[in-house]
PDB file of C-alpha atoms in Angstrom:
ATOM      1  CA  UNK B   1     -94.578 -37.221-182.751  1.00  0.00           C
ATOM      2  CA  UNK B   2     -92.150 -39.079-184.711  1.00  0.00           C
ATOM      3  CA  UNK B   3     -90.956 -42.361-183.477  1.00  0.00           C
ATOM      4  CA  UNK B   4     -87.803 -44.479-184.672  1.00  0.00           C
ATOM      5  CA  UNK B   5     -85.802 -47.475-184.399  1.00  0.00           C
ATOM      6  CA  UNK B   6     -82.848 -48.624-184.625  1.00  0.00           C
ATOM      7  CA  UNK B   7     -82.809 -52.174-185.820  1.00  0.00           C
ATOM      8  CA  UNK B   8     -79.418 -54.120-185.670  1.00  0.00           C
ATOM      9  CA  UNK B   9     -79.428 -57.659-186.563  1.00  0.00           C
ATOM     10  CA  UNK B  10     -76.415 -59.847-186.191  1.00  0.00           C
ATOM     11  CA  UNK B  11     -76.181 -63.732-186.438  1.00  0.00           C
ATOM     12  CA  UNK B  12     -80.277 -63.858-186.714  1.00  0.00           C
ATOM     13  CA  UNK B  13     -80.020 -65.838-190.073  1.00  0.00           C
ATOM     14  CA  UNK B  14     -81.338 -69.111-188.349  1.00  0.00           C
ATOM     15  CA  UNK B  15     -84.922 -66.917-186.874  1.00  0.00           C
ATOM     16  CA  UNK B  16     -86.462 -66.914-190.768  1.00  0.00           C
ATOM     17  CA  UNK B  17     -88.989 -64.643-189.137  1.00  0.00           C
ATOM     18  CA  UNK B  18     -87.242 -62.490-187.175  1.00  0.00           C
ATOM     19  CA  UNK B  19     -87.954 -59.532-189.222  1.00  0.00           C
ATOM     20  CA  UNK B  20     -91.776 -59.311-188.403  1.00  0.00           C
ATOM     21  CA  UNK B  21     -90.609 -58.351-184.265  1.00  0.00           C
ATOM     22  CA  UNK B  22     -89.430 -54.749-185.605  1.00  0.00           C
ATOM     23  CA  UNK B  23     -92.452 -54.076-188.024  1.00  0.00           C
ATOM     24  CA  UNK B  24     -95.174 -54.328-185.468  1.00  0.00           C
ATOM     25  CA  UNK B  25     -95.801 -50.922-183.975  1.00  0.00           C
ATOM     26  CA  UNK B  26     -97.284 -49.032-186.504  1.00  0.00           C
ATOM     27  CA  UNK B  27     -96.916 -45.355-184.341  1.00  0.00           C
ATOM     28  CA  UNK B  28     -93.010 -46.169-185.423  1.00  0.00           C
ATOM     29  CA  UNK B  29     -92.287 -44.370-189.052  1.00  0.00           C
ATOM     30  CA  UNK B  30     -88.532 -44.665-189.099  1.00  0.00           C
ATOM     31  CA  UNK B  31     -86.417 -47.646-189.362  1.00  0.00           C
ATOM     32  CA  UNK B  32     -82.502 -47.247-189.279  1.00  0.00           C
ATOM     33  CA  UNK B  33     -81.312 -50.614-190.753  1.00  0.00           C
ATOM     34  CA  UNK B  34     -77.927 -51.039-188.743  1.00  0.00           C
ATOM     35  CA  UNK B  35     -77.279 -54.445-190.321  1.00  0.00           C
ATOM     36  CA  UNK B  36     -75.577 -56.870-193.385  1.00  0.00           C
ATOM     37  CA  UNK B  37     -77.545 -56.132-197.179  1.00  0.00           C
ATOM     38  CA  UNK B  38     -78.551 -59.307-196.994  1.00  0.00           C
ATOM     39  CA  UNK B  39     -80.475 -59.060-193.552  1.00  0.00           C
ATOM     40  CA  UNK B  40     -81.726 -55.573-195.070  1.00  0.00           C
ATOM     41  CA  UNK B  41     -83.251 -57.155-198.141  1.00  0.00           C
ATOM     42  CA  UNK B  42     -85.238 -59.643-196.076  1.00  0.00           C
ATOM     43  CA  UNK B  43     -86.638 -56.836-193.875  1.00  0.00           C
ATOM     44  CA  UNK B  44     -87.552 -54.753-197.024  1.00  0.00           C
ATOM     45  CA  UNK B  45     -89.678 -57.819-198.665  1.00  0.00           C
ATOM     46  CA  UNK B  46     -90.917 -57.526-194.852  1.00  0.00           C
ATOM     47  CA  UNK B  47     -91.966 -54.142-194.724  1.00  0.00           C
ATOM     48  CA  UNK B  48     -92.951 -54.498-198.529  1.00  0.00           C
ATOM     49  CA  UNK B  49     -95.274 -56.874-197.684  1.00  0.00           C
ATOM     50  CA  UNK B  50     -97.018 -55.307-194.204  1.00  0.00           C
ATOM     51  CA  UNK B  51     -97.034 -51.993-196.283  1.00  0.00           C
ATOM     52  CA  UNK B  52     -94.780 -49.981-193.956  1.00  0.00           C
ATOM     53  CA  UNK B  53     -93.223 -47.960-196.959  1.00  0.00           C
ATOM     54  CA  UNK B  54     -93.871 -44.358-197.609  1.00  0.00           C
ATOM     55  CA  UNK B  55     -95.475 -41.903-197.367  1.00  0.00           C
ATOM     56  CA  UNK B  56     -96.265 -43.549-193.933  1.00  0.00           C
ATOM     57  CA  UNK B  57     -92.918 -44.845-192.936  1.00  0.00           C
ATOM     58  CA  UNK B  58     -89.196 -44.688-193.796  1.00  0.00           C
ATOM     59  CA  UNK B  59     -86.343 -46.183-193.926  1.00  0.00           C
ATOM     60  CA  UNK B  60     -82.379 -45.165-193.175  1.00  0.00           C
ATOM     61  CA  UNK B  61     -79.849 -47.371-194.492  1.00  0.00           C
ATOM     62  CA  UNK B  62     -76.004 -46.959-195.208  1.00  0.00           C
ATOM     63  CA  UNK B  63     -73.319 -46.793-197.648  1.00  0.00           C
ATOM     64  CA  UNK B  64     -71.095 -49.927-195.996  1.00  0.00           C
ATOM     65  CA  UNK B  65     -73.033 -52.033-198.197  1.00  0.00           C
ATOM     66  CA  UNK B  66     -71.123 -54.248-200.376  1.00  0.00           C
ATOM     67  CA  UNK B  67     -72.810 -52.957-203.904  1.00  0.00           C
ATOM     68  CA  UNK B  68     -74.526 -49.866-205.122  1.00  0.00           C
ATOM     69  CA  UNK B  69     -77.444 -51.938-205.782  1.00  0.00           C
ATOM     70  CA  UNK B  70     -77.395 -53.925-202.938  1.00  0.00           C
ATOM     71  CA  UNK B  71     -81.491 -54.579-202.826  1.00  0.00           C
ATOM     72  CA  UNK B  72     -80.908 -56.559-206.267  1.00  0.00           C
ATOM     73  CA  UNK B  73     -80.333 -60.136-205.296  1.00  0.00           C
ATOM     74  CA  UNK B  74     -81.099 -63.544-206.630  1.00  0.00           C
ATOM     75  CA  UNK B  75     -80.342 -65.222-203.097  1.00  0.00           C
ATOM     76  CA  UNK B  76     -82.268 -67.321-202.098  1.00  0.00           C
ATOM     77  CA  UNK B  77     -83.135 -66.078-199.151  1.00  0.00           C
ATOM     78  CA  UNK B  78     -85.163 -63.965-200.494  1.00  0.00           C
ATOM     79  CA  UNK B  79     -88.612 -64.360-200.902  1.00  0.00           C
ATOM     80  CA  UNK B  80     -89.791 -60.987-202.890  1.00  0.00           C
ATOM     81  CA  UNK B  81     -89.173 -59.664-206.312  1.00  0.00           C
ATOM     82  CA  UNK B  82     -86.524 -56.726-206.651  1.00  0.00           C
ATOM     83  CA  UNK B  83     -89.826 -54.229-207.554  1.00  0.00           C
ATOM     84  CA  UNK B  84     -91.342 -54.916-203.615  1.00  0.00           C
ATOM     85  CA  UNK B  85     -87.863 -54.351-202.358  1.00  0.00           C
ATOM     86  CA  UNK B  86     -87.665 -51.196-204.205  1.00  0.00           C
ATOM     87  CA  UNK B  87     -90.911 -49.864-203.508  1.00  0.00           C
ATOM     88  CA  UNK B  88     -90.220 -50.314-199.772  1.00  0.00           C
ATOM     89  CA  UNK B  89     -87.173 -48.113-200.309  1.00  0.00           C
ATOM     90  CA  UNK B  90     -88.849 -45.374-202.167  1.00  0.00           C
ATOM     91  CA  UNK B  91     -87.973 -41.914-200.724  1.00  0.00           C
ATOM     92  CA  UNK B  92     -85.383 -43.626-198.226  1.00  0.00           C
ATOM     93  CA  UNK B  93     -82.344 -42.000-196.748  1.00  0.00           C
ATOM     94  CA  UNK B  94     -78.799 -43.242-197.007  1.00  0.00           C
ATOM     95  CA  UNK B  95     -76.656 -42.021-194.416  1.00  0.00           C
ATOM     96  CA  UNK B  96     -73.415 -41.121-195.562  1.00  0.00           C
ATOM     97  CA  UNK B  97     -69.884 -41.631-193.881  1.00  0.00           C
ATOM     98  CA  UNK B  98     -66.661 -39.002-193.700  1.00  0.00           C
TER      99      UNK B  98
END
């Protein structure tokens, strides 16, 4: 059985660990990231860091982001080099927009 989320984050800049709430239940394997690039790079040093990347989970993003890279970021926000970040995107899916 697969299970998924949808996790949409606005305005939760000021909870620094809000991102550990939605990687908790390990029987989820999909994570839709509904939110800003920079909210989605936080979650992805997140996930890098709990190890929910594949083969066990994955993760749907989408194109709205700003950049084509968007997961490259010197902000300092984050907390994770851009390697983590990538590594918790391997094999993800971009939904695309008509």
């Amino acid at each position: 059985m697969l299970i998924s989320q949808l996790i949409s984050l606005y305005g939760r800049a000021e909870f620094p660990n809000c991102y550990t709430v939605f990687l908790k239940d390990p029987q989820i394997r999909v994570y839709v990231l509904g939110m800003y690039s920079l909210h989605a790079r936080d979650l992805l040093c997140e996930a890098y860091r709990k190890q929910f990347h594949y083969p066990k989970y994955i993760m749907i993003t989408f194109p709205w982001y700003v950049s084509e890279k968007w997961w490259v970021s010197d902000a300092p926000s984050s907390n994770c080099t851009v390697e983590e970040r990538e590594k918790a995107l391997h094999h993800s899916l971009a939904a695309a927009s008509s």
